Coordinates of C-alpha atoms in Angstrom, one line a residue:
X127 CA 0.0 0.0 0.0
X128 CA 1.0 3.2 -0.6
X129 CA -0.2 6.4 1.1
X130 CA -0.3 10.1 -0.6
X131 CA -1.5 13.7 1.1
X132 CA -4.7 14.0 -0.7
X133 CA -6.6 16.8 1.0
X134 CA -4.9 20.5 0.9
X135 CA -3.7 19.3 -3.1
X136 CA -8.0 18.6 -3.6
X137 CA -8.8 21.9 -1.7
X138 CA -6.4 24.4 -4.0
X139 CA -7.8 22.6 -6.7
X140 CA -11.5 23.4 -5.4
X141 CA -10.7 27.2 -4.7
X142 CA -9.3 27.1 -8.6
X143 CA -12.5 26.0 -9.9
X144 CA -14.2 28.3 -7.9
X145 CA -12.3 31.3 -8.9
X146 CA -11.3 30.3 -12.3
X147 CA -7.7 31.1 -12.1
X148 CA -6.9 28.3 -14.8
X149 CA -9.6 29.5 -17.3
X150 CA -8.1 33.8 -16.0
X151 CA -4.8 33.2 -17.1
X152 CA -5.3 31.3 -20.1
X153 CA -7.7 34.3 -21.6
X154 CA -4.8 36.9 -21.5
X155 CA -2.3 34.1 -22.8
X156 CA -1.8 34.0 -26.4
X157 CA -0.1 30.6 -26.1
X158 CA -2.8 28.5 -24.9
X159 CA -1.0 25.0 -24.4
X160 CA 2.1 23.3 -24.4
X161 CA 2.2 19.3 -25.2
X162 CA -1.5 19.4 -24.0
X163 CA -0.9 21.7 -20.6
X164 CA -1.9 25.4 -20.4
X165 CA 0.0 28.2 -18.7
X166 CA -2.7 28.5 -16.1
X167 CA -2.5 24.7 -15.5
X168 CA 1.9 25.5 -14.8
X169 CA 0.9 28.4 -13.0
X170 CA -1.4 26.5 -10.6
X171 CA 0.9 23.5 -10.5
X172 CA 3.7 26.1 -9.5
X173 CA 1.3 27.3 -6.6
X174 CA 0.3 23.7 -5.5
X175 CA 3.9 22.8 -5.2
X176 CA 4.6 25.9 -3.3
X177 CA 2.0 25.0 -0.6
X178 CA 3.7 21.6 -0.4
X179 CA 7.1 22.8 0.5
X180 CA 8.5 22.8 -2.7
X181 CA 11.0 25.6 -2.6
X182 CA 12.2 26.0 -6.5
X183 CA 11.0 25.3 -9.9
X184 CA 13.3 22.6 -10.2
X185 CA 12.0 20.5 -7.2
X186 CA 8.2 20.6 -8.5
X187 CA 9.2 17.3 -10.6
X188 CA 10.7 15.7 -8.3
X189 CA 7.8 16.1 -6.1
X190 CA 5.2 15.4 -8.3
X191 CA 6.6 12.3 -9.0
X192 CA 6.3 11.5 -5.4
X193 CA 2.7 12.8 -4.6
X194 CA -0.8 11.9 -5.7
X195 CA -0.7 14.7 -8.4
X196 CA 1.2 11.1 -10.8
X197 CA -2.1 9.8 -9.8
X198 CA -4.7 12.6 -10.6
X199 CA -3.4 14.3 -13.5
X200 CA -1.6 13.0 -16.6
X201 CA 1.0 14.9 -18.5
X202 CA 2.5 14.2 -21.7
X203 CA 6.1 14.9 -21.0
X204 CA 9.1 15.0 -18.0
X205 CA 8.4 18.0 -15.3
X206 CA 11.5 20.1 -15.1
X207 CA 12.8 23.6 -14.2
X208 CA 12.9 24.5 -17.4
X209 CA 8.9 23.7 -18.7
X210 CA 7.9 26.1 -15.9
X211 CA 10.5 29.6 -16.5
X212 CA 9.1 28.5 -20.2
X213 CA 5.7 29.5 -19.2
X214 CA 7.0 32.2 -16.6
X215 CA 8.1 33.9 -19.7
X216 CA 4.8 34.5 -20.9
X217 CA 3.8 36.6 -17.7
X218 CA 4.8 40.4 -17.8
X219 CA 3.4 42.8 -15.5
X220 CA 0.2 43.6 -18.0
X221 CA -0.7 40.3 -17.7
X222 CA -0.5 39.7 -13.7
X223 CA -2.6 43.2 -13.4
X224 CA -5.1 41.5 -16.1
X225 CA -5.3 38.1 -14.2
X226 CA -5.5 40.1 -11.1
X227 CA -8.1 42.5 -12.3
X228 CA -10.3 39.4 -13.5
X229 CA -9.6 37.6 -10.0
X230 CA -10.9 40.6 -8.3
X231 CA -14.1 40.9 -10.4
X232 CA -15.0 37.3 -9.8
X233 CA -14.6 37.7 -5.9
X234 CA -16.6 41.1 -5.9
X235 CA -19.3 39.0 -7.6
X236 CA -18.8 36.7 -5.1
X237 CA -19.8 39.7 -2.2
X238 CA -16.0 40.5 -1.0
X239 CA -16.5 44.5 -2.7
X240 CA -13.8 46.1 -0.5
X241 CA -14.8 49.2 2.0
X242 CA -12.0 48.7 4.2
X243 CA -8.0 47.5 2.8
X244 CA -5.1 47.4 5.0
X245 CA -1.8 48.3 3.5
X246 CA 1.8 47.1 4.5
X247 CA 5.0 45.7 3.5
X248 CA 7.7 43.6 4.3
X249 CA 11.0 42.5 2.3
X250 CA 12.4 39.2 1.1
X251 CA 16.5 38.7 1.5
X252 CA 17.9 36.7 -1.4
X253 CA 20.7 35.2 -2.4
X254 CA 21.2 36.4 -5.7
X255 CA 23.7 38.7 -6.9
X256 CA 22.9 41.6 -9.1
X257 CA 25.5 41.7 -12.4
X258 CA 26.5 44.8 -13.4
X259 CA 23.8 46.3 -11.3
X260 CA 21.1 44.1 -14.1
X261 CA 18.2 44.5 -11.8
X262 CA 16.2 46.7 -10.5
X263 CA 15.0 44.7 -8.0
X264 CA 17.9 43.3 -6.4
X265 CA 19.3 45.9 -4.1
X266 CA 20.2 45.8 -0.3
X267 CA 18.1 47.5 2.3
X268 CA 17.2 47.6 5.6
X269 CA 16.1 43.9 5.8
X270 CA 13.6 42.7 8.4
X271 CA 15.4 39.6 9.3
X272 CA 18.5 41.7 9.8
X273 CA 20.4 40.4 6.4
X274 CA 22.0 43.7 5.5
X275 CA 25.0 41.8 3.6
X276 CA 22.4 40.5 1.1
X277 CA 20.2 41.6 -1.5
X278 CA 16.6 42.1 -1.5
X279 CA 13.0 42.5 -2.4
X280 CA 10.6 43.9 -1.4
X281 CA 6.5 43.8 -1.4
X282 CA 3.7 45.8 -0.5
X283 CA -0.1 44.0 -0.4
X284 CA -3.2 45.5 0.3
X285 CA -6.1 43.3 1.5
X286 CA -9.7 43.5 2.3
X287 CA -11.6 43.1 6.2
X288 CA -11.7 39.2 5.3
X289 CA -8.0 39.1 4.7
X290 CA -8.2 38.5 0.8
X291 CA -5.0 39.8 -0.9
X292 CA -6.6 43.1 -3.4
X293 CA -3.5 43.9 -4.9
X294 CA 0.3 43.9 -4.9
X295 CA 3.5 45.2 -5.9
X296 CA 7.2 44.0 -5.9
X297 CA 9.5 46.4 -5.7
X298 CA 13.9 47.3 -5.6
X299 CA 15.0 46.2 -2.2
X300 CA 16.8 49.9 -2.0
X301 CA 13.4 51.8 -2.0
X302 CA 11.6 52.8 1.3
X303 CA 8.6 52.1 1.8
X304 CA 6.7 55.9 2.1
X305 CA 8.4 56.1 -1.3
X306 CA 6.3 53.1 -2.8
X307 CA 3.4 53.8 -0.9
X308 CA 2.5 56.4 -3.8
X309 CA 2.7 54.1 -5.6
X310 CA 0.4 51.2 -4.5
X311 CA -2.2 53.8 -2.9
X312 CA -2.5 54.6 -7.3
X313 CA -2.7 51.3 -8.1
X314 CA -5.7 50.6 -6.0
X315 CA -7.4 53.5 -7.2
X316 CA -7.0 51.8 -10.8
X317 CA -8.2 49.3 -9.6
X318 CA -11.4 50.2 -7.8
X319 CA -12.2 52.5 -11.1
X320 CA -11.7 49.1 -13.2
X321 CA -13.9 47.2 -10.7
X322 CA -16.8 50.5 -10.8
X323 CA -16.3 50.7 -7.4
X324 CA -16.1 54.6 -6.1
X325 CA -12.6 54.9 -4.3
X326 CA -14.7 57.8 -2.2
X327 CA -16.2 54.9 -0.1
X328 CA -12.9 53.4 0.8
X329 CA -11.4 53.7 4.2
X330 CA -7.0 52.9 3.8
X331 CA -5.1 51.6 6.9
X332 CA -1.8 51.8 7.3
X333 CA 1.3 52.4 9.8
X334 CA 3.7 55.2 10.4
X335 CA 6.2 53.6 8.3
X336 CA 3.8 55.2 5.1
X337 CA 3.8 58.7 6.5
X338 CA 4.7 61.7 4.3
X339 CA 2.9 64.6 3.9
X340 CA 2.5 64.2 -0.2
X341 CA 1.0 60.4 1.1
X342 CA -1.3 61.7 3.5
X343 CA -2.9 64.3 0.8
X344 CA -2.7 61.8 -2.3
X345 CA -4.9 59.4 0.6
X346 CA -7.5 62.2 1.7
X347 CA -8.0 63.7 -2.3
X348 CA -9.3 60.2 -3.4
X349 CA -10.4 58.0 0.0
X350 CA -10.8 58.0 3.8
X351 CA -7.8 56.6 6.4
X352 CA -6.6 55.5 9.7
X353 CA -3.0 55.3 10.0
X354 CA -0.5 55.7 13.1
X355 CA 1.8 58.5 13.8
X356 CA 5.5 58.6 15.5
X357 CA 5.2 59.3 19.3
X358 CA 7.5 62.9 18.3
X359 CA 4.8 64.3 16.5
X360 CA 3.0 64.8 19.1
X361 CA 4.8 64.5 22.3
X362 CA 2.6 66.0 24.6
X363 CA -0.7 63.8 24.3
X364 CA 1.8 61.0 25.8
X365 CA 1.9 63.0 28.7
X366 CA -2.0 63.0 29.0
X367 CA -2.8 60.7 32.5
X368 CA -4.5 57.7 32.4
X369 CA -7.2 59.1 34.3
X370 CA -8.6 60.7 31.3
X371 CA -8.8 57.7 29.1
X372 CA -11.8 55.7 28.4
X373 CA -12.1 52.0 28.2
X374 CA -12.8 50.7 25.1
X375 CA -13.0 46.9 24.4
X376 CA -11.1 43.8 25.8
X377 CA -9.0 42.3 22.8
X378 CA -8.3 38.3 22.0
X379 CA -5.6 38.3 24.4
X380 CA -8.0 39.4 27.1
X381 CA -6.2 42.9 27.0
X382 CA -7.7 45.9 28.2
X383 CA -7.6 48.7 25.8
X384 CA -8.3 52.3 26.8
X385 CA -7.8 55.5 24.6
X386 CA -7.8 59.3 24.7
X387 CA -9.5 61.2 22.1
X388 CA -8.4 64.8 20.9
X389 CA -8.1 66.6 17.5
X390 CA -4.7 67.1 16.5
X391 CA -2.8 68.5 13.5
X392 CA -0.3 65.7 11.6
X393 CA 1.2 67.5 8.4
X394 CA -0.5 70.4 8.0
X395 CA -4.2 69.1 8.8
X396 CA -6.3 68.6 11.9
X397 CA -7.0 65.2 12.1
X398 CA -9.6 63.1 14.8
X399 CA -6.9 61.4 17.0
X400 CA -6.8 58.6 19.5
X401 CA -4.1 57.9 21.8
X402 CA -4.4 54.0 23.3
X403 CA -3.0 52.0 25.8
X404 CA -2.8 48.4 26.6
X405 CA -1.6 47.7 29.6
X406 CA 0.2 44.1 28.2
X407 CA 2.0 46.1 25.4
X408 CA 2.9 48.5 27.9
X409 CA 4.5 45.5 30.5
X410 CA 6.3 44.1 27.2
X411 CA 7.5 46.6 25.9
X412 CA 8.8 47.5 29.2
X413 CA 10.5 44.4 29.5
X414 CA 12.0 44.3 26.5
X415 CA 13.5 47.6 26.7
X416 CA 15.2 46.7 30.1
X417 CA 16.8 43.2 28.8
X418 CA 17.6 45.6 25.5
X419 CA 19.6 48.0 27.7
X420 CA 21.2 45.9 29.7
X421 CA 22.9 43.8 26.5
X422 CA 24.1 47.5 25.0
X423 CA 25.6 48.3 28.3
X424 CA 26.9 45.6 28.5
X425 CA 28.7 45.2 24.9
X426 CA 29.6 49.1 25.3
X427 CA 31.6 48.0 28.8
X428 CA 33.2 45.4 27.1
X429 CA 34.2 47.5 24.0
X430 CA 35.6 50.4 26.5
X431 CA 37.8 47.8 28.3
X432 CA 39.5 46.0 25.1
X433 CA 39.8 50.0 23.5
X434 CA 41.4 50.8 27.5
X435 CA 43.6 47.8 27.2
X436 CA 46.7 48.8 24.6
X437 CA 47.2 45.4 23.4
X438 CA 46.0 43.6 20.1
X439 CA 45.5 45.4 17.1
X440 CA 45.4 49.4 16.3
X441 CA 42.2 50.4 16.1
X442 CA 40.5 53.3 13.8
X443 CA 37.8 55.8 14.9
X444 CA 35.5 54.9 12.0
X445 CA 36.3 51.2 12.8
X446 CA 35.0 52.1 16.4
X447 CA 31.7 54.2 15.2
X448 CA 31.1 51.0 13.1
X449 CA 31.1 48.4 15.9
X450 CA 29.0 51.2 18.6
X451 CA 26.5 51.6 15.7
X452 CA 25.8 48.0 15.6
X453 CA 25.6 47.4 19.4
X454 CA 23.0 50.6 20.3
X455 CA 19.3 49.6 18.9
X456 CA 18.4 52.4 16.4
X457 CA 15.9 53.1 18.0
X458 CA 17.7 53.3 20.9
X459 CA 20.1 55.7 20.0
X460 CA 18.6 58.7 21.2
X461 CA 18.9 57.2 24.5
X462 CA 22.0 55.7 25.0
X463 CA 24.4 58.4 23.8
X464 CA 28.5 58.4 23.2
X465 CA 31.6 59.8 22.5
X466 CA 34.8 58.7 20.9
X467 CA 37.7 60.5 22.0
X468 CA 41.0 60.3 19.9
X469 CA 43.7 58.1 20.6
X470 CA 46.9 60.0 22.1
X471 CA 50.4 59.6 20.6
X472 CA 50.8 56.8 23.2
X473 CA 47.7 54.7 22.3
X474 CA 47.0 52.5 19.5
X475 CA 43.1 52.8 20.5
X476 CA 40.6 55.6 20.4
X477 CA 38.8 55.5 23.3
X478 CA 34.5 55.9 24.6
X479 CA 32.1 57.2 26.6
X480 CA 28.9 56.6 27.0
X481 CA 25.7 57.5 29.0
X482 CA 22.1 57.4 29.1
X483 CA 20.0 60.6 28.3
X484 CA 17.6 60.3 31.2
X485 CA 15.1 63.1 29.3
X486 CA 15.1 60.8 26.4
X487 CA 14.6 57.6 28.4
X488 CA 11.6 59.2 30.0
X489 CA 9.8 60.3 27.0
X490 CA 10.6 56.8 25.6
X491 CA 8.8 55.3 28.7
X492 CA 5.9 57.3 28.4
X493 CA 5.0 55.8 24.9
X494 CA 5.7 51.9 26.0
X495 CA 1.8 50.6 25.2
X496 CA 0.6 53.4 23.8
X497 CA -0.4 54.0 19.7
X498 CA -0.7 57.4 18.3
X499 CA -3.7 57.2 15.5
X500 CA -5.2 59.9 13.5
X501 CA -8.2 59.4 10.8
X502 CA -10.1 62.0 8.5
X503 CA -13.3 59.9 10.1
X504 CA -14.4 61.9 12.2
X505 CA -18.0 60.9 12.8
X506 CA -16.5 57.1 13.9
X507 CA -16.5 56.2 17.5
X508 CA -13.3 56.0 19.8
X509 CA -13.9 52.3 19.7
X510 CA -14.5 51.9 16.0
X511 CA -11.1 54.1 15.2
X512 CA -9.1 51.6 17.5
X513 CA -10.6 48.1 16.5
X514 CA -10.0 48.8 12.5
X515 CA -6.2 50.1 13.4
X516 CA -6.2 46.7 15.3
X517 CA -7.1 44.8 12.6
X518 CA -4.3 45.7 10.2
X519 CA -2.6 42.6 12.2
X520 CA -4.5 40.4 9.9
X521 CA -2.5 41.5 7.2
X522 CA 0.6 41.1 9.1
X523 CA -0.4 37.7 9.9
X524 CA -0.4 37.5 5.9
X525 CA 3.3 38.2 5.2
X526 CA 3.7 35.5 7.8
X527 CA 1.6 33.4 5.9
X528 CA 4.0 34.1 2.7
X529 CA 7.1 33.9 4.9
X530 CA 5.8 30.1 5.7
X531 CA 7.4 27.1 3.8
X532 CA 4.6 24.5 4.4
X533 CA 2.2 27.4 2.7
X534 CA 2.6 30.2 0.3
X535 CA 6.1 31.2 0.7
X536 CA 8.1 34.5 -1.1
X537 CA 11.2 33.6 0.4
X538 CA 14.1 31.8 -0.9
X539 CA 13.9 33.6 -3.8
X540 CA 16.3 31.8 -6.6
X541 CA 16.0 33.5 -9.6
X542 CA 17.9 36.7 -11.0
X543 CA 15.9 37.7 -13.5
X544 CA 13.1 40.9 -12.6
X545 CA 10.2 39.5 -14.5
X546 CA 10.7 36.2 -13.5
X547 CA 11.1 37.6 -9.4
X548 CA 7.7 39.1 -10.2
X549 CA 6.3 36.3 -11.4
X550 CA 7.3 34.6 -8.4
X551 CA 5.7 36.9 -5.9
X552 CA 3.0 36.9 -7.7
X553 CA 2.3 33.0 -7.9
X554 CA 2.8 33.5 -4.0
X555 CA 0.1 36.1 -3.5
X556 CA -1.9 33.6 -5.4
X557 CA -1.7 30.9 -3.5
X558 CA -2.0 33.0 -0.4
X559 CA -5.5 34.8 -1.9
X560 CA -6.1 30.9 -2.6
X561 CA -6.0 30.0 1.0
X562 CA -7.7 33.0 2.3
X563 CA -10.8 32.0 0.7
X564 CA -10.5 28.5 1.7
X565 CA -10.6 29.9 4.8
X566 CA -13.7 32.4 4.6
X567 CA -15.2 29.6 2.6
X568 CA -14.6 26.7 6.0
X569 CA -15.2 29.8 8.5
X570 CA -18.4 28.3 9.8
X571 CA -15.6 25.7 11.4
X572 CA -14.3 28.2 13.8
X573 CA -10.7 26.6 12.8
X574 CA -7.6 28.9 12.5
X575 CA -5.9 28.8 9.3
X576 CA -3.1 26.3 11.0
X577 CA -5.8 24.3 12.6
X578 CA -7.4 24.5 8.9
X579 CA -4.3 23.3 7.2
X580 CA -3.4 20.4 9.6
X581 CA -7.2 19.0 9.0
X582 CA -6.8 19.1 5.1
X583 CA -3.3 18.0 5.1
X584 CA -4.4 15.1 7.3
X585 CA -6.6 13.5 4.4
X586 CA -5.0 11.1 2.6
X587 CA -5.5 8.5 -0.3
X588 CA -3.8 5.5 -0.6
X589 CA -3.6 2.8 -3.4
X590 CA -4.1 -0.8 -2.2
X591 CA -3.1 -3.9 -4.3
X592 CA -5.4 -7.0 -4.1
X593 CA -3.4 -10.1 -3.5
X594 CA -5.2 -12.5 -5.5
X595 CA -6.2 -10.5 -9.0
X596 CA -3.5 -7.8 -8.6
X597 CA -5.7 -4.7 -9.2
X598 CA -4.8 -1.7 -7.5
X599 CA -7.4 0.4 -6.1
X600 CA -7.8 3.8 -4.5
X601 CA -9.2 4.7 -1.2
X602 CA -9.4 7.3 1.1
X603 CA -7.9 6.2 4.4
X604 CA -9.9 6.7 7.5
X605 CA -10.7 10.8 8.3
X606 CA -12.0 11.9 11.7
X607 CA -15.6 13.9 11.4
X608 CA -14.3 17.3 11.1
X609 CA -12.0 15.6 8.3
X610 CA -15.1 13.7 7.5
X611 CA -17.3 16.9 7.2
X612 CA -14.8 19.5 4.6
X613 CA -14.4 16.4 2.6
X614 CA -18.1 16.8 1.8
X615 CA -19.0 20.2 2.7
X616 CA -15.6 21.0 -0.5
X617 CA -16.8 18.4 -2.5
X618 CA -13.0 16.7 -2.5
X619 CA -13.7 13.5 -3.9
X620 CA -14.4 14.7 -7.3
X621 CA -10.4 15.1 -7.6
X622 CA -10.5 11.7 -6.9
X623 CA -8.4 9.8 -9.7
X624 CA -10.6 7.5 -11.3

C-alpha cells in the first residue's frame, strides 16, 4: 500500500475551480497549451507545489513524481525547471494586473466588494547577486530579518476586512517604503475604477512607516484613512494621565484597551486622533526595553575595556563608530548616547564614553503601550477608530503566511531575472489569496488557518493492491468527522483519480 497527502492538493484545486484562475490566465495568454498543458494549469501547479514545500521550480518534478498529483493528473512529458521559466516567460506585468483585475471581479461578484483594505510591506532577503547592477529589483536595504549583507525584495499588499489579498507590488530592495506607498495607494485606485467601485467609499489603513505629507494628501483627495503617527509628533498627548482615558473593548488576548480622544494637527491638517494603551504592550515593551539596555551596556563596557587595554591590534575611529553603531538599537540611540575620544600619541586605541539621556529615556517610557492614531473619520466612534487600526494585524499575519514554507512562501527567492522575481511573488500572492478564501469559505468551522491546514493535510488517499487478481485500487484512508465533514462540505472526492 502506498499512502499520498490527498486533501490540501484537492482543496487548491476546489478554490481554482471556484475562482477560475486556470480559465483567467489562459484568456490573457496567447499561447494557450504546451504538449497538451496550459500556462494556467503551470501556473497552478507552480502554486500547488509551493503549498507543499517545494521551494524551486526545479524540485516541482521531483515532487510530483512522489505525490498523488502522478495519480490525478496525466501529462505528456518530463516536469522540469525548465517547462515552468518556459511558461514564466509568458507573464509580464500587463498580464499579472489583467489576471489580477479578472480575479478581483469574480470575488466582488462573489460579495467581497472592499470598504476597508489594509496596507503594508515587508522585504524578502535573497541570495542572488545583481551583475552589473542588471536588476532593479535586487538591491540591499534595511532587511527585516537583519540580512543587510544580502540583496533584497521587497512587497507591498493590500487586503480586504476578510483578509483577501486586493493587490500587490514587488518592488527594488533599496526603496523605502513611504516612497512606494504612492505608488500602491494609485494602483488601488486603478483598480477600484476598473472594478466600478467609487474609491470615495474606501477607508485605507496603514502604519507610520507610510507617512509623508505628499501620502497623507494623495490618501485624503481620493479615499478616507486610519493610520499611526510617530510618538515625536505629538509628544505631549503622551503625557495625557491615564485618568482621562476611556475604556474601550477587551482584545483576544483578554487585554484591556483604553484611549484618549483629541483633534490634532499631523502635516498640516487637523486630524480626529486617539491615543491608546494596553496595559500588556505596555509591560512588554517594558521588559523588553530593560533586557535591550542591559545587552548595550553591557557590549559598550566590554568594547571600553578592550579600546582601554593597549594590546591587540590598532584600532581606527570609524572602525569604532562601526562596531558602537551596531551594538546601540536604532531606535535606541537617542537614548544611550557616546563619545569617541582620539587616541593619544601613546595609544593604538581611540577611546568611549557613553551614557544614558535620562530626558530621552523618560519620554521613551511614556510611549511603551501606547499607539498614536489619526483618521479623517471623524463621525466614527473612539472604539470603532481603534478596532479597525487593530485589525491591520491580519495582514501582518499575511506576510507571515508568505514567509511560511509549508504554505505560500516568497522567500528563498532563486531567480535573478526581474520578471521572473515578479512572477514569483506573484504565484505567492496567489496561492496565499487561494488560501484566504478557503478559509472564509470553511469559516463556519471556527478553525484557524493552522488548525485548517493540519485538517486538510491530514486526508489522505492511498492505493491498495489486491493479492489474489493484482488490481490496484484507490481509497481514502480513515478521516476523523471534522475531516469527514470538509471532505463533503468541499466536494474533495471529485479530484479523486478515477
Amino acid at each position: 500500500m502506498k499512502s499520498f497527502e490527498y486533501g490540501k492538493l484537492a482543496a487548491l484545486f476546489h478554490v481554482n475551480e471556484e475562482l477560475g484562475f486556470v480559465d483567467i490566465v489562459n484568456k490573457h495568454i496567447a499561447k494557450k497549451s504546451i504538449d497538451g498543458l496550459s500556462v494556467g494549469e503551470y501556473l497552478l501547479l507552480d502554486i500547488v507545489g509551493k503549498s507543499h514545500g517545494v521551494l524551486s521550480e526545479n524540485g516541482i518534478g521531483e515532487w510530483f513524481k512522489k505525490s498523488a498529483l502522478s495519480f490525478m493528473l496525466d501529462f505528456p512529458h518530463k516536469l522540469n525547471c525548465q517547462n515552468f521559466l518556459n511558461q514564466m516567460s509568458y507573464i509580464d506585468s500587463d498580464t499579472m494586473k489583467n489576471i489580477e483585475d479578472d480575479l478581483c471581479r469574480v470575488l466582488v461578484e462573489k460579495g467581497f466588494t472592499p470598504s476597508i483594505l489594509f496596507v503594508d510591506e515587508s522585504n524578502w532577503f535573497t541570495y542572488a547577486t545583481n551583475y552589473n547592477d542588471e536588476s532593479e529589483l535586487l538591491h540591499k536595504g534595511y532587511n527585516k530579518k537583519h540580512r543587510k549583507d544580502k540583496n533584497q525584495i521587497c512587497v507591498a499588499l493590500a487586503a480586504n476586512e476578510d483578509n483577501i489579498p486586493f493587490i500587490h507590488e514587488t518592488y527594488p530592495g533599496n526603496v523605502h517604503d513611504s516612497e512606494e506607498f504612492s505608488g500602491i495607494v494609485e494602483k488601488i485606485i486603478n483598480r477600484l475604477t476598473e472594478l466600478n467601485i467609487c474609491s470615495e467609499d474606501l477607508v485605507l489603513v496603514f502604519d507610520k512607516g507610510n507617512n509623508s505629507k505628499d501620502n497623507i494628501e494623495k490618501v485624503t483627495s481620493k479615499m478616507s484613512f486610519v493610520g499611526s503617527a510617530k510618538a515625536n509628533q505629538a509628544e505631549e498627548l503622551l503625557d495625557v494621565p491615564l485618568s482621562k482615558y476611556e475604556y474601550l473593548y477587551k482584545n483576544a488576548k483578554g487585554n484591556k484597551i483604553y484611549g484618549y480622544r483629541t483633534k490634532h494637527q499631523f502635516y498640516g491638517t487637523e486630524f480626529t486622533t486617539v491615543i491608546t494603551y494596553n496595559e500588556g504592550t505596555y509591560k512588554l515593551q517594558k521588559r523588553t526595553y530593560e533586557s535591550n539596555k542591559s545587552k548595550i551596556i553591557e557590549n559598550l563596557e566590554n568594547l571600553q575595556r578592550r579600546l582601554e587595554s593597549n594590546k591587540g591590534k590598532a584600532r581606527s575611529r570609524s572602525s569604532v563608530e562601526n562596531e558602537v553603531a551596531d551594538i546601540i538599537l536604532k531606535k535606541y540611540r537617542s537614548v544611550v548616547k557616546y563619545e569617541i575620544i582620539d587616541a593619544r600619541e601613546s595609544q593604538k586605541k581611540p577611546q568611549l564614553k557613553f551614557w544614558i539621556d535620562e530626558g530621552n529615556e523618560n519620554k521613551c517610557e511614556k510611549s511603551f503601550g501606547k499607539n498614536l492614531l489619526f483618521t479623517d473619520k471623524h463621525q466614527w466612534h473612539t472604539k470603532k477608530i481603534v478596532q479597525i487600526y487593530n485589525n491591520k494585524n491580519a495582514i501582518e499575519d499575511d506576510f507571515k503566511l508568505l514567509n511560511d514554507h509549508l504554505l505560500v512562501p516568497v522567500g528563498p527567492v532563486y531567480h535573478h531575472k526581474d520578471e521572473n522575481i515578479k512572477v514569483h511573488v506573484f504565484l505567492s500572492i496567489i496561492g496565499l489569496l487561494f488560501y484566504r478564501y478557503l478559509a472564509w469559505e470553511t469559516k463556519r468551522y471556527g478553525f484557524s488557518m493552522k488548525q485548517l491546514i493540519e485538517r486538510l493535510s491530514g486526508i489522505r488517499m492511498a492505493i491498495v493492491q489486491d493479492k489474489k487478481s493484482n488490481l490496484c485500487e484507490i481509497i481514502l484512508e480513515e478521516m476523523d468527522t471534522k475531516q469527514a465533514s470538509l471532505f463533503s462540505f468541499l466536494n474533495l472526492g471529485k479530484f479523486l483519480p478515477s
